[in-house]
């Protein structure tokens, strides 16, 4: 029996694996070739490296997907939690715990949605129409960004900045100082229609309130005694002021001597009027004050009005529309400027009647310009202002910056100004950005036009 260790077996094995140099072609299976084995081994290593890289990529993708899912889930649960500022219970519950707790208040969800009003301020364009600036000027009420989400109820609770009397013969309602703006209906808690019927069944005083509500539902210029001015230049008479004796003078005087001269004239029977927001006043703002500093290019002239003017007789009281604190006071002396001016930081407050508490939803900075000199006496930064408090008076031509058409300039800003000044007019190229910063005053004053 031949074993593997026998000489014959070893001889045959050596003959089988011996390499024949004369043989031109040999298969790797019949005659192993060391160079071929090295190439195959290198190829196998490369394949293994590729497989390892693919596995790493798959693991990385799974980890990234998990992280993204976790971030989105955390954001959703944070929104659902509706954690309130300073909530009781020592620091509040966890996000997951509050997210699945039953709640009977709906304003929490509204509060979370209302936080979206700040998106444009951080450069985020919202898809809602409320945050899109209209391309055309002089758009109707409600067309401009309502970043603060001021509702009709909130607006009716604001105090009027200037009390405009009712038109004679319109809505024969006896209310304080002849205006529905001071009606109790603006300060009464919200109730559903059936609740109003039950509460008003035996109340005769509410008849006046219902008449005032009917008046408020109309356009304000159909209810209150004022006219809407056109300062675009289409009406040549609106850019002038008619004095006693039939003499017409420009809205803005050309020198301080003229301002003092007009200020000495006896008080005239000045009627109330309104100067519009987002109006191109190219025919009025012709002085060098409305050119960009160091520029003589007329395309950079600041002609788009970003406030709202309420024309009124000299000495007419100007009121704070909401609680706040004085941000700054001062005197802007240049002709065409604000003259004596006050900037107040107001808190936009929403009253929750079911919860019986007020919630500060946002802050806004209101500029009251073209005031009289005594308006800023005793005012200082940080001073507390109450809603309905008289903050100033309409100034004369020598006090208000040289304007013969005496009025108060009312302007709202989202961010605090550096001093007692805001650009009351901007260049047309800066209009879109400016209207996101300086809000339509009608959201506070009402639908004046």
Tab-separated table of C-alpha atoms in Angstrom:
chain	number	residue	atom	x	y	z
A	1	UNK	CA	0.000	0.000	0.000
A	2	UNK	CA	1.447	3.392	-1.051
A	3	UNK	CA	1.216	6.058	1.609
A	4	UNK	CA	1.587	9.836	1.311
A	5	UNK	CA	5.048	9.544	2.788
A	6	UNK	CA	6.332	6.962	0.289
A	7	UNK	CA	9.119	8.006	-2.121
A	8	UNK	CA	6.956	7.162	-5.126
A	9	UNK	CA	4.164	9.447	-3.944
A	10	UNK	CA	6.559	12.290	-3.326
A	11	UNK	CA	8.055	11.849	-6.793
A	12	UNK	CA	4.665	11.952	-8.518
A	13	UNK	CA	3.639	15.000	-6.468
A	14	UNK	CA	6.780	16.877	-7.463
A	15	UNK	CA	6.253	15.991	-11.116
A	16	UNK	CA	2.661	17.222	-10.941
A	17	UNK	CA	3.519	20.656	-9.490
A	18	UNK	CA	6.765	21.249	-11.352
A	19	UNK	CA	6.696	24.292	-13.654
A	20	UNK	CA	7.524	23.652	-17.329
A	21	UNK	CA	9.189	26.774	-18.827
A	22	UNK	CA	8.521	25.522	-22.380
A	23	UNK	CA	4.776	25.426	-21.851
A	24	UNK	CA	3.364	28.644	-23.281
A	25	UNK	CA	-0.163	28.606	-21.834
A	26	UNK	CA	-1.173	27.103	-18.510
A	27	UNK	CA	-4.408	27.540	-16.572
A	28	UNK	CA	-4.208	28.647	-12.933
A	29	UNK	CA	-6.127	25.531	-11.914
A	30	UNK	CA	-3.688	23.055	-13.491
A	31	UNK	CA	-0.429	24.931	-12.907
A	32	UNK	CA	-0.388	27.556	-10.130
A	33	UNK	CA	1.387	30.723	-11.152
A	34	UNK	CA	2.619	32.936	-8.339
A	35	UNK	CA	2.312	36.273	-10.272
A	36	UNK	CA	-1.321	35.431	-11.107
A	37	UNK	CA	-1.991	34.633	-7.434
A	38	UNK	CA	-0.556	38.043	-6.382
A	39	UNK	CA	-2.772	39.895	-8.861
A	40	UNK	CA	-5.884	38.069	-7.681
A	41	UNK	CA	-5.028	38.773	-4.072
A	42	UNK	CA	-4.625	42.505	-4.817
A	43	UNK	CA	-7.953	42.488	-6.646
A	44	UNK	CA	-9.655	40.784	-3.729
A	45	UNK	CA	-8.224	43.349	-1.295
A	46	UNK	CA	-9.519	46.176	-3.447
A	47	UNK	CA	-12.978	44.629	-3.540
A	48	UNK	CA	-12.929	44.211	0.230
A	49	UNK	CA	-11.968	47.879	0.668
A	50	UNK	CA	-14.831	48.987	-1.593
A	51	UNK	CA	-17.280	46.843	0.339
A	52	UNK	CA	-16.025	48.329	3.585
A	53	UNK	CA	-16.444	51.875	2.238
A	54	UNK	CA	-19.981	51.102	1.107
A	55	UNK	CA	-20.815	49.775	4.545
A	56	UNK	CA	-19.449	52.943	6.148
A	57	UNK	CA	-21.551	55.126	3.805
A	58	UNK	CA	-24.676	53.137	4.653
A	59	UNK	CA	-24.002	53.496	8.363
A	60	UNK	CA	-23.393	57.255	7.986
A	61	UNK	CA	-26.668	57.694	6.060
A	62	UNK	CA	-28.592	55.813	8.732
A	63	UNK	CA	-27.057	57.920	11.501
A	64	UNK	CA	-27.799	61.154	9.612
A	65	UNK	CA	-31.402	60.073	9.053
A	66	UNK	CA	-31.783	59.289	12.741
A	67	UNK	CA	-30.376	62.685	13.765
A	68	UNK	CA	-32.656	64.533	11.329
A	69	UNK	CA	-35.681	62.585	12.538
A	70	UNK	CA	-34.767	63.383	16.144
A	71	UNK	CA	-34.416	67.106	15.409
A	72	UNK	CA	-37.754	67.275	13.573
A	73	UNK	CA	-39.460	65.308	16.303
A	74	UNK	CA	-38.052	67.553	19.012
A	75	UNK	CA	-39.236	70.638	17.130
A	76	UNK	CA	-42.742	69.200	16.736
A	77	UNK	CA	-42.977	68.211	20.385
A	78	UNK	CA	-41.683	71.629	21.435
A	79	UNK	CA	-44.435	73.302	19.438
A	80	UNK	CA	-47.051	70.981	20.866
A	81	UNK	CA	-45.891	71.510	24.408
A	82	UNK	CA	-46.941	75.213	24.422
A	83	UNK	CA	-44.807	75.912	27.435
A	84	UNK	CA	-45.735	79.310	28.879
A	85	UNK	CA	-43.283	81.871	30.116
A	86	UNK	CA	-42.837	81.663	33.823
A	87	UNK	CA	-45.374	78.871	34.179
A	88	UNK	CA	-46.125	77.618	37.660
A	89	UNK	CA	-44.945	74.364	39.109
A	90	UNK	CA	-41.251	75.157	39.430
A	91	UNK	CA	-39.766	75.114	35.981
A	92	UNK	CA	-42.540	73.433	34.006
A	93	UNK	CA	-43.068	69.905	32.764
A	94	UNK	CA	-40.992	68.106	30.187
A	95	UNK	CA	-41.629	68.590	26.489
A	96	UNK	CA	-42.924	65.055	26.043
A	97	UNK	CA	-45.107	65.275	29.129
A	98	UNK	CA	-46.780	68.538	28.169
A	99	UNK	CA	-47.189	67.504	24.564
A	100	UNK	CA	-49.590	64.717	25.507
A	101	UNK	CA	-51.357	66.441	28.337
A	102	UNK	CA	-54.967	67.337	27.522
A	103	UNK	CA	-55.553	71.067	27.434
A	104	UNK	CA	-58.741	73.106	27.242
A	105	UNK	CA	-57.173	76.384	26.151
A	106	UNK	CA	-56.853	77.112	22.472
A	107	UNK	CA	-54.844	80.284	22.713
A	108	UNK	CA	-51.664	78.260	23.329
A	109	UNK	CA	-51.679	77.019	19.773
A	110	UNK	CA	-52.478	80.504	18.526
A	111	UNK	CA	-49.597	81.841	20.586
A	112	UNK	CA	-47.228	79.398	18.924
A	113	UNK	CA	-48.469	80.432	15.497
A	114	UNK	CA	-48.166	84.079	16.430
A	115	UNK	CA	-44.442	83.604	16.988
A	116	UNK	CA	-44.198	83.356	13.208
A	117	UNK	CA	-44.723	87.108	13.042
A	118	UNK	CA	-41.022	87.572	13.799
A	119	UNK	CA	-39.829	85.418	10.882
A	120	UNK	CA	-39.394	88.310	8.438
A	121	UNK	CA	-37.312	90.163	11.009
A	122	UNK	CA	-34.723	87.392	10.867
A	123	UNK	CA	-34.644	87.307	7.066
A	124	UNK	CA	-37.146	84.454	6.693
A	125	UNK	CA	-39.862	85.081	4.136
A	126	UNK	CA	-43.151	83.543	5.181
A	127	UNK	CA	-45.502	82.126	2.597
A	128	UNK	CA	-48.495	83.901	4.120
A	129	UNK	CA	-49.863	86.958	2.342
A	130	UNK	CA	-49.615	88.904	5.628
A	131	UNK	CA	-45.851	89.081	5.220
A	132	UNK	CA	-45.664	90.068	1.578
A	133	UNK	CA	-45.195	93.726	0.721
A	134	UNK	CA	-47.516	94.754	-2.137
A	135	UNK	CA	-45.790	95.943	-5.257
A	136	UNK	CA	-48.067	98.943	-5.808
A	137	UNK	CA	-48.299	101.953	-3.515
A	138	UNK	CA	-51.372	103.161	-1.609
A	139	UNK	CA	-52.969	99.773	-1.110
A	140	UNK	CA	-56.204	99.219	0.867
A	141	UNK	CA	-56.308	98.510	4.568
A	142	UNK	CA	-55.099	94.986	5.368
A	143	UNK	CA	-52.825	94.682	2.333
A	144	UNK	CA	-49.608	95.425	4.224
A	145	UNK	CA	-47.673	93.076	6.557
A	146	UNK	CA	-49.469	92.715	9.894
A	147	UNK	CA	-46.391	91.341	11.634
A	148	UNK	CA	-47.799	92.002	15.115
A	149	UNK	CA	-51.055	90.177	14.283
A	150	UNK	CA	-53.222	92.986	15.616
A	151	UNK	CA	-56.823	91.792	15.574
A	152	UNK	CA	-60.017	93.826	15.242
A	153	UNK	CA	-60.772	93.325	18.935
A	154	UNK	CA	-57.345	94.589	19.934
A	155	UNK	CA	-57.635	97.570	17.603
A	156	UNK	CA	-61.011	98.565	19.035
A	157	UNK	CA	-59.485	98.447	22.521
A	158	UNK	CA	-56.759	100.963	21.608
A	159	UNK	CA	-57.237	104.570	22.626
A	160	UNK	CA	-57.476	107.061	19.743
A	161	UNK	CA	-54.318	109.017	19.048
A	162	UNK	CA	-56.418	112.043	18.083
A	163	UNK	CA	-60.114	112.343	18.855
A	164	UNK	CA	-61.901	113.145	15.607
A	165	UNK	CA	-65.526	114.271	16.001
A	166	UNK	CA	-68.408	112.533	14.302
A	167	UNK	CA	-69.930	114.017	11.189
A	168	UNK	CA	-72.988	116.072	11.949
A	169	UNK	CA	-76.184	114.099	11.516
A	170	UNK	CA	-74.316	110.775	11.494
A	171	UNK	CA	-75.298	108.258	14.174
A	172	UNK	CA	-77.112	110.359	16.749
A	173	UNK	CA	-75.278	108.813	19.697
A	174	UNK	CA	-74.413	110.671	22.882
A	175	UNK	CA	-70.986	109.524	23.977
A	176	UNK	CA	-68.038	111.224	25.612
A	177	UNK	CA	-66.731	114.172	23.584
A	178	UNK	CA	-68.952	113.269	20.647
A	179	UNK	CA	-67.034	110.247	19.375
A	180	UNK	CA	-67.720	106.540	19.366
A	181	UNK	CA	-64.029	105.870	19.868
A	182	UNK	CA	-64.518	106.365	23.603
A	183	UNK	CA	-67.482	103.982	23.745
A	184	UNK	CA	-67.621	101.217	26.339
A	185	UNK	CA	-68.064	98.704	23.541
A	186	UNK	CA	-64.328	98.911	22.893
A	187	UNK	CA	-63.411	97.979	26.455
A	188	UNK	CA	-66.107	95.391	27.117
A	189	UNK	CA	-64.974	91.734	27.272
A	190	UNK	CA	-65.638	89.645	24.195
A	191	UNK	CA	-68.788	87.535	24.222
A	192	UNK	CA	-70.629	85.466	21.679
A	193	UNK	CA	-73.768	86.863	20.015
A	194	UNK	CA	-76.144	84.810	22.162
A	195	UNK	CA	-74.329	85.991	25.274
A	196	UNK	CA	-74.763	89.583	24.156
A	197	UNK	CA	-78.505	89.066	23.737
A	198	UNK	CA	-78.803	87.634	27.223
A	199	UNK	CA	-76.726	90.364	28.827
A	200	UNK	CA	-78.338	93.210	26.915
A	201	UNK	CA	-81.918	92.114	27.276
A	202	UNK	CA	-82.650	94.519	30.128
A	203	UNK	CA	-79.985	97.127	29.396
A	204	UNK	CA	-80.986	100.348	27.643
A	205	UNK	CA	-77.485	101.797	27.777
A	206	UNK	CA	-76.244	99.211	25.298
A	207	UNK	CA	-78.306	100.774	22.526
A	208	UNK	CA	-75.646	103.454	22.210
A	209	UNK	CA	-72.948	100.793	22.070
A	210	UNK	CA	-74.671	98.956	19.228
A	211	UNK	CA	-74.974	102.231	17.314
A	212	UNK	CA	-71.253	102.846	17.805
A	213	UNK	CA	-70.449	99.333	16.584
A	214	UNK	CA	-72.523	100.056	13.485
A	215	UNK	CA	-70.513	103.223	12.994
A	216	UNK	CA	-67.220	101.402	13.410
A	217	UNK	CA	-68.227	98.852	10.797
A	218	UNK	CA	-68.455	101.649	8.227
A	219	UNK	CA	-65.400	103.242	6.728
A	220	UNK	CA	-64.180	105.748	9.263
A	221	UNK	CA	-64.196	108.681	6.847
A	222	UNK	CA	-67.912	108.088	6.353
A	223	UNK	CA	-68.441	108.340	10.115
A	224	UNK	CA	-65.928	110.893	11.392
A	225	UNK	CA	-65.516	114.447	10.196
A	226	UNK	CA	-62.245	114.502	8.259
A	227	UNK	CA	-61.004	114.338	4.690
A	228	UNK	CA	-58.256	112.244	3.106
A	229	UNK	CA	-55.499	114.293	1.477
A	230	UNK	CA	-53.635	113.489	-1.734
A	231	UNK	CA	-49.985	114.580	-1.562
A	232	UNK	CA	-48.821	112.774	-4.684
A	233	UNK	CA	-49.034	115.964	-6.763
A	234	UNK	CA	-52.159	114.914	-8.656
A	235	UNK	CA	-54.106	117.550	-6.734
A	236	UNK	CA	-52.158	120.808	-6.657
A	237	UNK	CA	-54.279	122.243	-3.846
A	238	UNK	CA	-53.495	119.447	-1.377
A	239	UNK	CA	-49.823	120.482	-1.383
A	240	UNK	CA	-50.817	123.912	-0.104
A	241	UNK	CA	-52.656	125.357	2.892
A	242	UNK	CA	-55.435	127.906	2.539
A	243	UNK	CA	-55.082	130.785	5.001
A	244	UNK	CA	-57.715	133.248	6.064
A	245	UNK	CA	-58.245	135.764	3.299
A	246	UNK	CA	-57.864	133.158	0.544
A	247	UNK	CA	-54.066	133.076	0.424
A	248	UNK	CA	-52.461	129.704	-0.308
A	249	UNK	CA	-49.068	128.821	1.117
A	250	UNK	CA	-46.948	125.680	0.664
A	251	UNK	CA	-47.109	122.921	3.243
A	252	UNK	CA	-43.441	123.419	4.130
A	253	UNK	CA	-41.978	126.894	4.615
A	254	UNK	CA	-38.584	127.806	3.191
A	255	UNK	CA	-37.099	129.657	6.181
A	256	UNK	CA	-37.372	129.967	9.949
A	257	UNK	CA	-38.530	133.559	9.577
A	258	UNK	CA	-41.524	132.351	7.580
A	259	UNK	CA	-42.207	129.679	10.200
A	260	UNK	CA	-42.266	132.293	12.965
A	261	UNK	CA	-44.487	134.547	10.854
A	262	UNK	CA	-47.068	131.829	10.252
A	263	UNK	CA	-46.932	130.776	13.905
A	264	UNK	CA	-48.016	134.288	14.949
A	265	UNK	CA	-51.134	134.182	12.802
A	266	UNK	CA	-54.403	133.696	14.735
A	267	UNK	CA	-55.696	130.149	15.018
A	268	UNK	CA	-57.768	129.209	12.024
A	269	UNK	CA	-60.755	126.944	11.724
A	270	UNK	CA	-58.490	124.024	10.819
A	271	UNK	CA	-60.371	120.901	9.816
A	272	UNK	CA	-59.196	117.376	10.447
A	273	UNK	CA	-57.543	115.478	7.619
A	274	UNK	CA	-55.411	112.385	7.030
A	275	UNK	CA	-52.171	112.012	5.076
A	276	UNK	CA	-51.725	108.507	3.739
A	277	UNK	CA	-49.196	105.757	4.395
A	278	UNK	CA	-47.024	104.427	1.532
A	279	UNK	CA	-47.592	107.545	-0.556
A	280	UNK	CA	-45.034	108.891	-3.024
A	281	UNK	CA	-44.857	112.617	-2.159
A	282	UNK	CA	-42.452	113.580	-4.874
A	283	UNK	CA	-43.979	117.023	-5.280
A	284	UNK	CA	-43.775	117.879	-1.572
A	285	UNK	CA	-40.428	116.548	-0.344
A	286	UNK	CA	-38.242	118.786	-2.482
A	287	UNK	CA	-35.781	120.104	0.113
A	288	UNK	CA	-32.249	118.771	0.598
A	289	UNK	CA	-33.375	117.120	3.855
A	290	UNK	CA	-34.957	114.330	1.822
A	291	UNK	CA	-31.823	113.518	-0.162
A	292	UNK	CA	-29.463	110.830	1.030
A	293	UNK	CA	-26.503	112.362	2.846
A	294	UNK	CA	-23.760	113.270	0.411
A	295	UNK	CA	-25.849	112.373	-2.637
A	296	UNK	CA	-27.374	114.624	-5.283
A	297	UNK	CA	-28.978	111.768	-7.208
A	298	UNK	CA	-32.735	112.365	-7.431
A	299	UNK	CA	-33.377	108.622	-7.621
A	300	UNK	CA	-32.230	108.436	-3.998
A	301	UNK	CA	-34.660	111.125	-2.839
A	302	UNK	CA	-36.764	109.955	0.095
A	303	UNK	CA	-40.321	110.520	-1.083
A	304	UNK	CA	-42.304	107.442	0.069
A	305	UNK	CA	-44.154	108.322	3.284
A	306	UNK	CA	-43.928	105.480	5.843
A	307	UNK	CA	-46.029	107.077	8.566
A	308	UNK	CA	-49.542	108.487	8.760
A	309	UNK	CA	-50.418	112.157	9.276
A	310	UNK	CA	-53.452	113.319	11.221
A	311	UNK	CA	-54.094	116.971	10.447
A	312	UNK	CA	-55.630	118.883	13.357
A	313	UNK	CA	-55.785	122.411	14.804
A	314	UNK	CA	-52.854	123.709	16.844
A	315	UNK	CA	-53.118	122.585	20.450
A	316	UNK	CA	-55.162	119.436	19.724
A	317	UNK	CA	-54.385	116.750	22.315
A	318	UNK	CA	-52.404	113.702	21.241
A	319	UNK	CA	-52.967	110.498	23.243
A	320	UNK	CA	-51.039	107.272	23.831
A	321	UNK	CA	-52.933	104.438	22.196
A	322	UNK	CA	-51.670	101.835	24.708
A	323	UNK	CA	-49.593	101.489	27.859
A	324	UNK	CA	-45.865	101.962	27.434
A	325	UNK	CA	-42.700	103.732	28.510
A	326	UNK	CA	-40.964	106.723	26.987
A	327	UNK	CA	-38.109	105.581	24.765
A	328	UNK	CA	-36.767	109.036	23.873
A	329	UNK	CA	-37.820	112.673	23.525
A	330	UNK	CA	-36.195	115.588	21.760
A	331	UNK	CA	-36.286	118.334	19.175
A	332	UNK	CA	-35.347	117.822	15.519
A	333	UNK	CA	-34.725	121.406	14.478
A	334	UNK	CA	-34.140	121.197	10.723
A	335	UNK	CA	-36.877	122.531	8.457
A	336	UNK	CA	-39.034	119.667	7.253
A	337	UNK	CA	-38.087	117.507	10.247
A	338	UNK	CA	-40.284	116.449	13.178
A	339	UNK	CA	-39.724	119.439	15.433
A	340	UNK	CA	-40.650	118.316	18.957
A	341	UNK	CA	-41.032	114.545	18.992
A	342	UNK	CA	-41.684	111.676	21.410
A	343	UNK	CA	-40.976	107.964	20.861
A	344	UNK	CA	-42.869	105.547	23.132
A	345	UNK	CA	-42.313	101.818	23.516
A	346	UNK	CA	-45.813	100.340	23.609
A	347	UNK	CA	-46.817	96.860	24.689
A	348	UNK	CA	-49.321	95.176	22.376
A	349	UNK	CA	-51.625	93.463	24.852
A	350	UNK	CA	-54.187	90.723	24.249
A	351	UNK	CA	-56.793	90.172	26.947
A	352	UNK	CA	-57.897	86.581	27.561
A	353	UNK	CA	-61.315	86.856	29.104
A	354	UNK	CA	-61.689	83.173	29.936
A	355	UNK	CA	-58.340	83.169	31.685
A	356	UNK	CA	-58.957	86.683	33.056
A	357	UNK	CA	-55.444	87.927	32.396
A	358	UNK	CA	-53.546	90.017	29.881
A	359	UNK	CA	-50.759	88.746	27.673
A	360	UNK	CA	-48.081	90.975	26.170
A	361	UNK	CA	-47.797	89.697	22.629
A	362	UNK	CA	-45.196	92.095	21.260
A	363	UNK	CA	-43.621	95.518	21.572
A	364	UNK	CA	-43.796	98.316	19.057
A	365	UNK	CA	-42.164	101.738	18.978
A	366	UNK	CA	-44.484	104.629	18.126
A	367	UNK	CA	-43.221	108.044	17.058
A	368	UNK	CA	-45.412	111.093	17.682
A	369	UNK	CA	-43.948	113.970	15.665
A	370	UNK	CA	-44.605	117.661	14.869
A	371	UNK	CA	-45.689	118.400	18.439
A	372	UNK	CA	-45.685	121.627	20.426
A	373	UNK	CA	-42.783	122.634	22.675
A	374	UNK	CA	-44.668	121.964	25.912
A	375	UNK	CA	-45.255	118.376	24.804
A	376	UNK	CA	-41.756	117.268	25.789
A	377	UNK	CA	-41.553	119.243	29.026
A	378	UNK	CA	-41.258	116.855	31.955
A	379	UNK	CA	-40.804	113.832	29.676
A	380	UNK	CA	-37.795	111.562	30.123
A	381	UNK	CA	-36.629	108.139	28.965
A	382	UNK	CA	-38.118	105.333	31.023
A	383	UNK	CA	-41.160	107.336	32.105
A	384	UNK	CA	-44.328	105.239	32.419
A	385	UNK	CA	-47.170	106.115	30.056
A	386	UNK	CA	-50.747	104.924	30.502
A	387	UNK	CA	-53.228	104.216	27.748
A	388	UNK	CA	-55.260	107.340	26.995
A	389	UNK	CA	-52.729	109.663	28.622
A	390	UNK	CA	-52.073	112.946	26.831
A	391	UNK	CA	-48.512	112.720	25.539
A	392	UNK	CA	-48.452	115.990	23.615
A	393	UNK	CA	-50.225	118.613	21.549
A	394	UNK	CA	-50.196	119.500	17.874
A	395	UNK	CA	-47.529	122.174	17.396
A	396	UNK	CA	-47.572	125.369	15.367
A	397	UNK	CA	-45.343	126.116	12.381
A	398	UNK	CA	-42.460	127.393	14.534
A	399	UNK	CA	-42.533	124.227	16.680
A	400	UNK	CA	-43.384	121.407	14.291
A	401	UNK	CA	-40.483	121.686	11.837
A	402	UNK	CA	-41.894	124.388	9.584
A	403	UNK	CA	-45.135	122.743	8.418
A	404	UNK	CA	-48.022	125.122	7.766
A	405	UNK	CA	-50.483	122.239	7.661
A	406	UNK	CA	-50.333	121.444	11.384
A	407	UNK	CA	-50.576	117.726	12.098
A	408	UNK	CA	-49.180	114.850	14.121
A	409	UNK	CA	-46.992	112.319	12.338
A	410	UNK	CA	-47.691	108.826	13.719
A	411	UNK	CA	-45.267	106.041	12.831
A	412	UNK	CA	-44.786	102.466	14.059
A	413	UNK	CA	-41.420	100.667	14.125
A	414	UNK	CA	-40.657	97.042	14.929
A	415	UNK	CA	-37.144	97.729	16.203
A	416	UNK	CA	-36.130	100.470	18.651
A	417	UNK	CA	-34.640	103.579	17.038
A	418	UNK	CA	-31.237	104.823	18.082
A	419	UNK	CA	-32.632	108.188	19.158
A	420	UNK	CA	-35.778	110.317	18.939
A	421	UNK	CA	-35.912	109.966	15.176
A	422	UNK	CA	-37.155	107.624	12.450
A	423	UNK	CA	-37.043	108.133	8.682
A	424	UNK	CA	-40.532	109.420	7.954
A	425	UNK	CA	-39.916	108.916	4.240
A	426	UNK	CA	-37.715	106.470	2.330
A	427	UNK	CA	-36.436	106.157	-1.216
A	428	UNK	CA	-38.475	104.096	-3.616
A	429	UNK	CA	-35.665	101.538	-3.926
A	430	UNK	CA	-35.792	100.971	-0.153
A	431	UNK	CA	-39.581	100.759	0.050
A	432	UNK	CA	-40.009	96.977	0.443
A	433	UNK	CA	-37.506	96.710	3.275
A	434	UNK	CA	-38.879	99.828	4.974
A	435	UNK	CA	-42.497	98.623	4.963
A	436	UNK	CA	-41.417	95.476	6.812
A	437	UNK	CA	-39.862	97.669	9.516
A	438	UNK	CA	-42.380	100.538	9.638
A	439	UNK	CA	-45.843	99.019	9.859
A	440	UNK	CA	-49.089	100.387	8.489
A	441	UNK	CA	-50.414	102.684	11.277
A	442	UNK	CA	-53.980	101.768	10.309
A	443	UNK	CA	-53.528	98.485	12.183
A	444	UNK	CA	-53.604	100.684	15.303
A	445	UNK	CA	-55.673	103.689	14.194
A	446	UNK	CA	-58.296	101.838	12.194
A	447	UNK	CA	-59.442	101.985	8.590
A	448	UNK	CA	-59.076	105.725	8.104
A	449	UNK	CA	-59.193	105.372	4.321
